[in-house]
mmCIF file of C-alpha atoms and ligand atoms in Angstrom:
data_model
loop_
_atom_site.group_PDB
_atom_site.id
_atom_site.type_symbol
_atom_site.label_atom_id
_atom_site.label_comp_id
_atom_site.label_asym_id
_atom_site.label_seq_id
_atom_site.Cartn_x
_atom_site.Cartn_y
_atom_site.Cartn_z
ATOM 1 C CA MET A 1 0.000 0.000 0.000
ATOM 2 C CA ASN A 2 1.314 3.452 -0.922
ATOM 3 C CA ASN A 3 0.851 5.833 2.008
ATOM 4 C CA ILE A 4 3.005 8.710 0.750
ATOM 5 C CA PRO A 5 0.753 11.764 1.032
ATOM 6 C CA SER A 6 -0.310 13.369 -2.232
ATOM 7 C CA LEU A 7 -0.323 17.169 -2.499
ATOM 8 C CA SER A 8 -2.216 17.170 -5.796
ATOM 9 C CA THR A 9 -5.082 19.629 -6.075
ATOM 10 C CA SER A 10 -7.072 21.683 -8.575
ATOM 11 C CA ILE A 11 -8.011 25.296 -9.210
ATOM 12 C CA GLY A 12 -11.215 25.465 -11.194
ATOM 13 C CA HIS A 13 -10.751 22.715 -13.794
ATOM 14 C CA ILE A 14 -6.929 23.026 -13.780
ATOM 15 C CA ASN A 15 -5.127 20.116 -12.106
ATOM 16 C CA LEU A 16 -1.902 20.715 -10.154
ATOM 17 C CA ASP A 17 0.674 18.138 -9.054
ATOM 18 C CA THR A 18 1.351 20.055 -5.874
ATOM 19 C CA CYS A 19 -0.400 22.785 -3.910
ATOM 20 C CA THR A 20 2.280 25.464 -3.450
ATOM 21 C CA TYR A 21 3.401 28.113 -5.923
ATOM 22 C CA ASN A 22 4.576 31.705 -6.173
ATOM 23 C CA ALA A 23 2.508 34.710 -5.168
ATOM 24 C CA SER A 24 2.171 37.092 -8.095
ATOM 25 C CA GLY A 25 4.697 39.883 -7.645
ATOM 26 C CA VAL A 26 7.681 38.015 -6.272
ATOM 27 C CA ASN A 27 10.463 37.013 -8.678
ATOM 28 C CA CYS A 28 8.071 36.556 -11.605
ATOM 29 C CA ILE A 29 8.625 39.514 -13.946
ATOM 30 C CA THR A 30 11.049 38.168 -16.545
ATOM 31 C CA GLU A 31 11.053 35.031 -18.701
ATOM 32 C CA GLU A 32 14.110 33.867 -16.741
ATOM 33 C CA ASN A 33 12.277 34.361 -13.408
ATOM 34 C CA LEU A 34 9.258 32.442 -14.701
ATOM 35 C CA ARG A 35 11.340 29.560 -16.051
ATOM 36 C CA GLU A 36 13.152 29.244 -12.714
ATOM 37 C CA LEU A 37 9.764 28.998 -10.990
ATOM 38 C CA ALA A 38 8.571 26.424 -13.535
ATOM 39 C CA LEU A 39 11.621 24.232 -12.861
ATOM 40 C CA ALA A 40 11.067 24.376 -9.082
ATOM 41 C CA SER A 41 8.600 22.258 -7.060
ATOM 42 C CA THR A 42 5.666 24.558 -7.825
ATOM 43 C CA GLY A 43 2.162 23.436 -8.793
ATOM 44 C CA LEU A 44 1.828 26.253 -11.306
ATOM 45 C CA VAL A 45 3.517 29.520 -12.204
ATOM 46 C CA ILE A 46 1.869 32.933 -12.116
ATOM 47 C CA SER A 47 3.282 36.109 -13.648
ATOM 48 C CA LYS A 48 3.716 39.524 -12.090
ATOM 49 C CA SER A 49 0.551 41.593 -12.513
ATOM 50 C CA CYS A 50 0.649 43.133 -15.953
ATOM 51 C CA THR A 51 -0.480 46.368 -17.527
ATOM 52 C CA LEU A 52 -1.009 47.526 -21.130
ATOM 53 C CA GLU A 53 2.460 49.047 -21.313
ATOM 54 C CA TYR A 54 5.872 48.089 -19.883
ATOM 55 C CA ARG A 55 6.515 49.643 -16.446
ATOM 56 C CA ASP A 56 9.776 50.199 -14.600
ATOM 57 C CA GLY A 57 7.951 50.566 -11.298
ATOM 58 C CA ASN A 58 8.589 52.953 -8.417
ATOM 59 C CA PRO A 59 11.982 54.425 -7.482
ATOM 60 C CA LEU A 60 14.357 52.383 -5.275
ATOM 61 C CA PRO A 61 14.555 51.448 -2.477
ATOM 62 C CA ARG A 62 11.056 49.995 -2.807
ATOM 63 C CA TYR A 63 11.390 46.743 -0.811
ATOM 64 C CA TYR A 64 12.568 46.033 2.723
ATOM 65 C CA GLU A 65 12.531 42.963 4.976
ATOM 66 C CA ASP A 66 13.460 42.542 8.600
ATOM 67 C CA LYS A 67 16.149 39.994 9.337
ATOM 68 C CA ASP A 68 13.911 37.066 10.342
ATOM 69 C CA GLY A 69 11.064 37.577 7.929
ATOM 70 C CA MET A 70 8.652 38.868 10.543
ATOM 71 C CA TYR A 71 7.582 41.547 8.104
ATOM 72 C CA THR A 72 8.307 42.827 4.625
ATOM 73 C CA ILE A 73 7.194 46.073 3.011
ATOM 74 C CA ASN A 74 7.017 46.791 -0.714
ATOM 75 C CA SER A 75 5.987 49.588 -2.967
ATOM 76 C CA SER A 76 7.107 48.059 -6.255
ATOM 77 C CA GLY A 77 4.650 50.093 -8.337
ATOM 78 C CA LEU A 78 3.704 47.366 -10.826
ATOM 79 C CA PRO A 79 6.978 46.800 -12.685
ATOM 80 C CA ASN A 80 6.173 44.397 -15.560
ATOM 81 C CA LEU A 81 6.916 43.612 -19.198
ATOM 82 C CA ASN A 82 3.344 44.276 -20.474
ATOM 83 C CA TYR A 83 0.484 41.871 -21.200
ATOM 84 C CA LEU A 84 1.524 40.978 -24.757
ATOM 85 C CA GLU A 85 4.914 39.773 -23.494
ATOM 86 C CA TYR A 86 3.303 37.450 -20.924
ATOM 87 C CA GLY A 87 1.099 36.116 -23.735
ATOM 88 C CA LYS A 88 4.264 35.330 -25.711
ATOM 89 C CA ILE A 89 6.174 33.870 -22.737
ATOM 90 C CA SER A 90 3.258 31.529 -21.963
ATOM 91 C CA SER A 91 4.418 28.957 -24.547
ATOM 92 C CA LYS A 92 7.830 28.738 -22.822
ATOM 93 C CA ILE A 93 6.302 28.020 -19.407
ATOM 94 C CA SER A 94 3.225 25.937 -20.209
ATOM 95 C CA CYS A 95 5.431 23.095 -21.474
ATOM 96 C CA TYR A 96 6.422 22.538 -17.811
ATOM 97 C CA LYS A 97 3.196 23.179 -15.903
ATOM 98 C CA PRO A 98 0.078 25.417 -15.902
ATOM 99 C CA PHE A 99 0.832 29.099 -16.410
ATOM 100 C CA PHE A 100 -1.434 31.807 -14.980
ATOM 101 C CA VAL A 101 -1.197 35.517 -15.792
ATOM 102 C CA SER A 102 -2.047 38.206 -13.251
ATOM 103 C CA VAL A 103 -3.724 41.320 -14.674
ATOM 104 C CA ALA A 104 -3.830 44.758 -13.018
ATOM 105 C CA GLY A 105 -4.970 47.439 -15.445
ATOM 106 C CA LEU A 106 -4.566 51.062 -14.433
ATOM 107 C CA LYS A 107 -8.131 51.640 -15.702
ATOM 108 C CA PRO A 108 -11.138 49.282 -15.985
ATOM 109 C CA ASP A 109 -11.055 49.551 -19.800
ATOM 110 C CA ASN A 110 -7.412 48.421 -19.791
ATOM 111 C CA ASN A 111 -8.366 45.324 -17.829
ATOM 112 C CA MET A 112 -10.956 44.457 -20.471
ATOM 113 C CA ILE A 113 -8.470 44.877 -23.324
ATOM 114 C CA MET A 114 -5.987 42.578 -21.568
ATOM 115 C CA LEU A 115 -8.605 39.979 -20.598
ATOM 116 C CA ARG A 116 -9.954 39.872 -24.163
ATOM 117 C CA TYR A 117 -6.494 39.194 -25.538
ATOM 118 C CA LEU A 118 -5.183 36.810 -22.842
ATOM 119 C CA SER A 119 -8.392 34.755 -22.719
ATOM 120 C CA ASP A 120 -7.604 33.693 -26.279
ATOM 121 C CA VAL A 121 -3.987 32.627 -25.716
ATOM 122 C CA GLY A 122 -3.957 28.821 -25.710
ATOM 123 C CA ASN A 123 -0.933 28.371 -23.427
ATOM 124 C CA ILE A 124 -2.442 30.314 -20.546
ATOM 125 C CA SER A 125 -4.407 28.136 -18.085
ATOM 126 C CA GLY A 126 -5.719 30.844 -15.794
ATOM 127 C CA ILE A 127 -6.056 34.549 -15.165
ATOM 128 C CA GLU A 128 -5.954 36.256 -11.765
ATOM 129 C CA LEU A 129 -7.485 39.725 -11.888
ATOM 130 C CA ASN A 130 -5.730 41.815 -9.254
ATOM 131 C CA LEU A 131 -8.297 44.016 -7.493
ATOM 132 C CA SER A 132 -5.966 44.971 -4.685
ATOM 133 C CA CYS A 133 -2.718 46.690 -5.682
ATOM 134 C CA PRO A 134 -2.035 49.124 -2.819
ATOM 135 C CA ASN A 135 0.887 51.023 -4.337
ATOM 136 C CA ILE A 136 -0.265 53.136 -7.287
ATOM 137 C CA VAL A 137 -0.706 56.791 -6.327
ATOM 138 C CA GLY A 138 -4.220 57.984 -7.125
ATOM 139 C CA LYS A 139 -5.571 54.446 -7.775
ATOM 140 C CA PRO A 140 -7.635 53.130 -4.862
ATOM 141 C CA GLN A 141 -7.856 49.377 -4.343
ATOM 142 C CA ILE A 142 -10.927 48.243 -6.325
ATOM 143 C CA GLY A 143 -11.604 45.466 -3.821
ATOM 144 C CA TYR A 144 -12.542 48.110 -1.251
ATOM 145 C CA ASP A 145 -15.105 49.802 -3.538
ATOM 146 C CA PHE A 146 -17.925 47.282 -3.914
ATOM 147 C CA GLU A 147 -19.778 49.243 -6.623
ATOM 148 C CA SER A 148 -16.719 49.468 -8.877
ATOM 149 C CA MET A 149 -15.935 45.851 -8.147
ATOM 150 C CA GLU A 150 -19.404 44.735 -9.258
ATOM 151 C CA GLU A 151 -19.166 46.719 -12.490
ATOM 152 C CA ILE A 152 -15.695 45.356 -13.292
ATOM 153 C CA LEU A 153 -16.750 41.778 -12.562
ATOM 154 C CA ARG A 154 -19.814 42.133 -14.767
ATOM 155 C CA ARG A 155 -17.646 43.156 -17.700
ATOM 156 C CA ALA A 156 -14.793 40.741 -16.927
ATOM 157 C CA THR A 157 -16.940 37.622 -16.564
ATOM 158 C CA GLU A 158 -18.664 38.358 -19.892
ATOM 159 C CA ILE A 159 -15.229 38.232 -21.504
ATOM 160 C CA MET A 160 -13.968 35.250 -19.489
ATOM 161 C CA GLY A 161 -16.940 32.981 -20.221
ATOM 162 C CA PRO A 162 -16.407 29.997 -22.557
ATOM 163 C CA HIS A 163 -14.214 31.217 -25.362
ATOM 164 C CA GLN A 164 -14.207 29.995 -28.929
ATOM 165 C CA ARG A 165 -10.785 29.595 -30.490
ATOM 166 C CA GLU A 166 -10.234 27.639 -33.670
ATOM 167 C CA GLY A 167 -13.448 25.812 -32.933
ATOM 168 C CA ILE A 168 -12.259 24.699 -29.487
ATOM 169 C CA VAL A 169 -13.877 25.889 -26.292
ATOM 170 C CA ASN A 170 -10.916 27.378 -24.461
ATOM 171 C CA ARG A 171 -11.968 28.308 -20.951
ATOM 172 C CA LYS A 172 -9.406 29.578 -18.473
ATOM 173 C CA ALA A 173 -9.658 29.381 -14.706
ATOM 174 C CA PHE A 174 -10.667 32.923 -13.773
ATOM 175 C CA GLY A 175 -10.092 34.372 -10.319
ATOM 176 C CA LEU A 176 -9.536 37.488 -8.239
ATOM 177 C CA LYS A 177 -6.706 38.637 -6.019
ATOM 178 C CA LEU A 178 -8.482 40.248 -3.085
ATOM 179 C CA PRO A 179 -7.243 42.734 -0.525
ATOM 180 C CA PRO A 180 -7.463 41.765 3.127
ATOM 181 C CA TYR A 181 -10.804 42.597 4.763
ATOM 182 C CA PHE A 182 -11.015 43.284 8.474
ATOM 183 C CA ASP A 183 -14.706 43.674 9.233
ATOM 184 C CA ILE A 184 -17.385 40.979 9.037
ATOM 185 C CA SER A 185 -19.728 43.314 7.140
ATOM 186 C CA HIS A 186 -17.032 43.810 4.494
ATOM 187 C CA PHE A 187 -16.531 40.042 4.064
ATOM 188 C CA ASN A 188 -20.280 39.788 3.496
ATOM 189 C CA ASN A 189 -20.359 42.736 1.066
ATOM 190 C CA ALA A 190 -17.492 41.320 -1.003
ATOM 191 C CA ALA A 191 -18.916 37.788 -1.026
ATOM 192 C CA GLU A 192 -22.326 39.087 -2.125
ATOM 193 C CA VAL A 193 -20.768 40.777 -5.148
ATOM 194 C CA ILE A 194 -18.558 37.778 -5.981
ATOM 195 C CA ASN A 195 -21.470 35.329 -5.730
ATOM 196 C CA GLU A 196 -23.324 37.161 -8.522
ATOM 197 C CA PHE A 197 -20.736 35.951 -11.018
ATOM 198 C CA LYS A 198 -18.920 32.842 -12.253
ATOM 199 C CA ILE A 199 -15.549 33.207 -10.501
ATOM 200 C CA ASP A 200 -13.440 30.047 -10.244
ATOM 201 C CA PHE A 201 -11.022 31.132 -7.534
ATOM 202 C CA LEU A 202 -10.197 33.831 -5.001
ATOM 203 C CA THR A 203 -6.670 34.530 -3.835
ATOM 204 C CA CYS A 204 -6.707 35.755 -0.224
ATOM 205 C CA ILE A 205 -4.796 37.985 0.484
ATOM 206 C CA ASN A 206 -2.706 40.674 -1.164
ATOM 207 C CA SER A 207 -0.299 42.552 1.096
ATOM 208 C CA ILE A 208 -1.869 44.656 3.861
ATOM 209 C CA GLY A 209 -1.898 48.041 2.176
ATOM 210 C CA ASN A 210 -0.273 51.238 3.334
ATOM 211 C CA GLY A 211 1.680 50.085 6.332
ATOM 212 C CA LEU A 212 4.674 52.063 7.543
ATOM 213 C CA ILE A 213 7.947 50.519 8.692
ATOM 214 C CA ILE A 214 10.545 52.850 10.126
ATOM 215 C CA ASP A 215 14.159 52.721 11.210
ATOM 216 C CA PRO A 216 14.256 54.185 14.743
ATOM 217 C CA VAL A 217 18.036 54.600 14.718
ATOM 218 C CA GLU A 218 18.045 56.654 11.527
ATOM 219 C CA GLU A 219 14.593 58.116 12.400
ATOM 220 C CA ARG A 220 13.635 57.471 8.786
ATOM 221 C CA VAL A 221 11.318 55.401 6.613
ATOM 222 C CA VAL A 222 12.824 52.297 4.926
ATOM 223 C CA ILE A 223 11.405 52.598 1.380
ATOM 224 C CA LYS A 224 11.301 55.648 -0.859
ATOM 225 C CA PRO A 225 7.886 55.717 -2.644
ATOM 226 C CA LYS A 226 4.821 57.277 -0.975
ATOM 227 C CA ASN A 227 6.845 58.672 1.945
ATOM 228 C CA GLY A 228 7.603 55.133 3.091
ATOM 229 C CA PHE A 229 4.093 53.656 2.930
ATOM 230 C CA GLY A 230 3.759 50.216 1.330
ATOM 231 C CA GLY A 231 2.160 46.771 1.350
ATOM 232 C CA ILE A 232 3.030 44.637 4.380
ATOM 233 C CA GLY A 233 3.828 40.933 4.000
ATOM 234 C CA GLY A 234 5.683 38.292 6.011
ATOM 235 C CA LYS A 235 4.851 36.344 9.149
ATOM 236 C CA VAL A 236 2.836 39.172 10.729
ATOM 237 C CA ILE A 237 0.058 38.937 8.130
ATOM 238 C CA LYS A 238 -0.718 35.221 8.605
ATOM 239 C CA ALA A 239 -3.609 35.717 11.048
ATOM 240 C CA THR A 240 -5.323 38.176 8.691
ATOM 241 C CA ALA A 241 -4.695 35.861 5.724
ATOM 242 C CA LEU A 242 -6.154 32.812 7.498
ATOM 243 C CA ALA A 243 -9.240 34.790 8.522
ATOM 244 C CA ASN A 244 -9.823 35.868 4.923
ATOM 245 C CA VAL A 245 -9.284 32.338 3.551
ATOM 246 C CA ASN A 246 -11.739 30.904 6.058
ATOM 247 C CA GLN A 247 -14.397 33.612 5.581
ATOM 248 C CA PHE A 248 -14.410 33.338 1.789
ATOM 249 C CA TYR A 249 -14.343 29.527 2.032
ATOM 250 C CA ARG A 250 -17.527 29.745 4.110
ATOM 251 C CA LEU A 251 -19.244 32.510 2.122
ATOM 252 C CA THR A 252 -18.600 31.491 -1.523
ATOM 253 C CA ASN A 253 -18.315 28.400 -3.710
ATOM 254 C CA CYS A 254 -15.038 29.589 -5.233
ATOM 255 C CA ASP A 255 -11.796 27.672 -4.833
ATOM 256 C CA ILE A 256 -9.712 29.635 -2.317
ATOM 257 C CA ILE A 257 -5.984 30.184 -2.743
ATOM 258 C CA GLY A 258 -4.282 31.083 0.527
ATOM 259 C CA CYS A 259 -1.529 33.696 0.523
ATOM 260 C CA GLY A 260 0.086 35.399 3.480
ATOM 261 C CA GLY A 261 2.614 34.584 6.169
ATOM 262 C CA VAL A 262 3.732 31.218 4.794
ATOM 263 C CA GLN A 263 7.193 30.270 6.033
ATOM 264 C CA THR A 264 6.838 26.593 7.031
ATOM 265 C CA GLY A 265 4.834 23.476 6.223
ATOM 266 C CA ILE A 266 2.683 24.207 9.285
ATOM 267 C CA ASP A 267 1.652 27.529 7.731
ATOM 268 C CA VAL A 268 0.648 25.742 4.509
ATOM 269 C CA PHE A 269 -1.251 23.156 6.573
ATOM 270 C CA GLU A 270 -3.141 25.911 8.438
ATOM 271 C CA HIS A 271 -4.173 27.654 5.207
ATOM 272 C CA ILE A 272 -5.561 24.356 3.878
ATOM 273 C CA LEU A 273 -7.316 23.622 7.168
ATOM 274 C CA CYS A 274 -9.035 27.019 6.737
ATOM 275 C CA GLY A 275 -10.236 25.931 3.275
ATOM 276 C CA ALA A 276 -7.463 26.757 0.793
ATOM 277 C CA LYS A 277 -7.040 24.462 -2.232
ATOM 278 C CA ALA A 278 -3.571 25.820 -2.940
ATOM 279 C CA VAL A 279 -1.165 28.156 -1.174
ATOM 280 C CA GLN A 280 0.982 30.932 -2.622
ATOM 281 C CA VAL A 281 4.313 32.013 -1.208
ATOM 282 C CA GLY A 282 5.470 35.633 -1.446
ATOM 283 C CA SER A 283 7.880 37.048 1.151
ATOM 284 C CA GLN A 284 9.451 33.660 1.903
ATOM 285 C CA LEU A 285 10.149 33.119 -1.821
ATOM 286 C CA LYS A 286 11.848 36.511 -1.894
ATOM 287 C CA MET A 287 14.008 35.606 1.127
ATOM 288 C CA GLU A 288 14.783 31.932 0.413
ATOM 289 C CA GLY A 289 14.507 31.577 -3.359
ATOM 290 C CA VAL A 290 12.709 28.810 -5.279
ATOM 291 C CA LEU A 291 14.047 26.015 -3.043
ATOM 292 C CA CYS A 292 11.393 27.070 -0.524
ATOM 293 C CA PHE A 293 8.824 25.062 -2.514
ATOM 294 C CA SER A 294 10.470 21.642 -2.140
ATOM 295 C CA ARG A 295 11.058 22.364 1.559
ATOM 296 C CA LEU A 296 7.449 23.460 2.166
ATOM 297 C CA ASN A 297 6.056 20.467 0.258
ATOM 298 C CA GLN A 298 8.275 18.113 2.230
ATOM 299 C CA GLU A 299 7.309 19.685 5.556
ATOM 300 C CA LEU A 300 3.617 19.505 4.651
ATOM 301 C CA LYS A 301 3.945 15.828 3.706
ATOM 302 C CA GLN A 302 5.603 15.092 7.052
ATOM 303 C CA ILE A 303 2.762 16.777 8.949
ATOM 304 C CA MET A 304 0.181 14.848 6.910
ATOM 305 C CA GLU A 305 1.992 11.569 7.496
ATOM 306 C CA SER A 306 2.151 12.167 11.235
ATOM 307 C CA LYS A 307 -1.621 12.738 11.247
ATOM 308 C CA GLY A 308 -2.429 9.831 8.940
ATOM 309 C CA TYR A 309 -3.662 12.039 6.092
ATOM 310 C CA THR A 310 -2.988 10.853 2.537
ATOM 311 C CA LYS A 311 -4.560 13.715 0.563
ATOM 312 C CA LEU A 312 -5.434 17.378 1.063
ATOM 313 C CA GLU A 313 -9.168 16.668 1.078
ATOM 314 C CA ASP A 314 -8.690 14.646 4.290
ATOM 315 C CA PHE A 315 -8.360 17.907 6.218
ATOM 316 C CA ARG A 316 -9.126 20.811 3.862
ATOM 317 C CA GLY A 317 -11.669 23.214 5.381
ATOM 318 C CA LYS A 318 -12.086 20.987 8.425
ATOM 319 C CA LEU A 319 -11.021 23.636 10.925
ATOM 320 C CA LYS A 320 -12.797 22.916 14.218
ATOM 321 C CA VAL A 321 -14.498 25.582 16.304
ATOM 322 C CA ILE A 322 -14.970 25.430 20.050
ATOM 323 C CA GLU A 323 -18.491 24.188 20.789
ATOM 324 C CA ASP A 324 -20.488 25.169 23.898
HETATM 325 O O1 IRO B 401 3.621 47.438 -5.956
HETATM 326 C C1 IRO B 401 3.252 46.421 -6.554
HETATM 327 O O2 IRO B 401 3.621 46.153 -7.727
HETATM 328 C C2 IRO B 401 2.340 45.525 -5.827
HETATM 329 C C3 IRO B 401 1.188 44.997 -6.361
HETATM 330 I I1 IRO B 401 0.615 45.299 -8.266
HETATM 331 C C4 IRO B 401 0.314 44.220 -5.553
HETATM 332 O O3 IRO B 401 -0.755 43.731 -5.965
HETATM 333 N N1 IRO B 401 0.661 44.033 -4.260
HETATM 334 C C5 IRO B 401 1.795 44.521 -3.740
HETATM 335 O O4 IRO B 401 2.069 44.304 -2.548
HETATM 336 N N2 IRO B 401 2.634 45.285 -4.534
#
């Protein structure tokens, strides 16, 4: 009998050999970055969020981490090659494993142009629409404006429905990268909007927007853009991430992708216990490089073995609450 735990999973109709992969944004801008991720022990590869045009991003320094990964702060400002390039690169990555593209238009119309094009590229398996970039001056996070979010999802899901290409129905997994929510009424508001549409997956969460990390010795901020304000990642955001995974697991029928505070196999296990079907790694990938995936997968397998679990569905979403 083969008792080695399997980490295989699925996102929408896309099957993955393992449940961990990169968070969009970290080490995934260039073709070289993406190939390195494809050759690592990832279940899929997702690109940096893209825009219509190439972007250099914000001035440096725009990223900072504390020495033990307790927190990171970034204000990258959407550096990316542009959406057409990720369409082209898709053929180089999809020969290894599923390739997803993250999309973050600076205007709603730009999102629609990119979705229309990318939904017709055969080598792309999924699209994550980023509704939560915290770092573009003058562009509020769409995920916090439920009216705009509804309007964008109405237009996006019309485009992302079954797509006809050379006579073949070519449907991608379509999902949203959400910001963290902190109030129960906001979880309900967001879920109500999401449940109106056909959304395959939700990635919870993006960085916690507009935090401020300072250097008390220098009496100065640690990154340059926006007077030092940026998106917070790292260990400190795990509790918020788990809460968001679990709320959206309860409130929607979407597949949930956990993201936030993952440094060890236990963190991956906890995300799955809260309902996640797969788990993205951001800050830890930045700190450790792509070898983090084989380590995390191995650590998760050891935890599963010690508990007698052979597959993720044995414990996914089975978080217990304390009864009276
Ligand atoms: O500054 C960024 O590029 C960035 C993006 I688009 C995002 O979605 N989240 C983040 O922390 N940084």
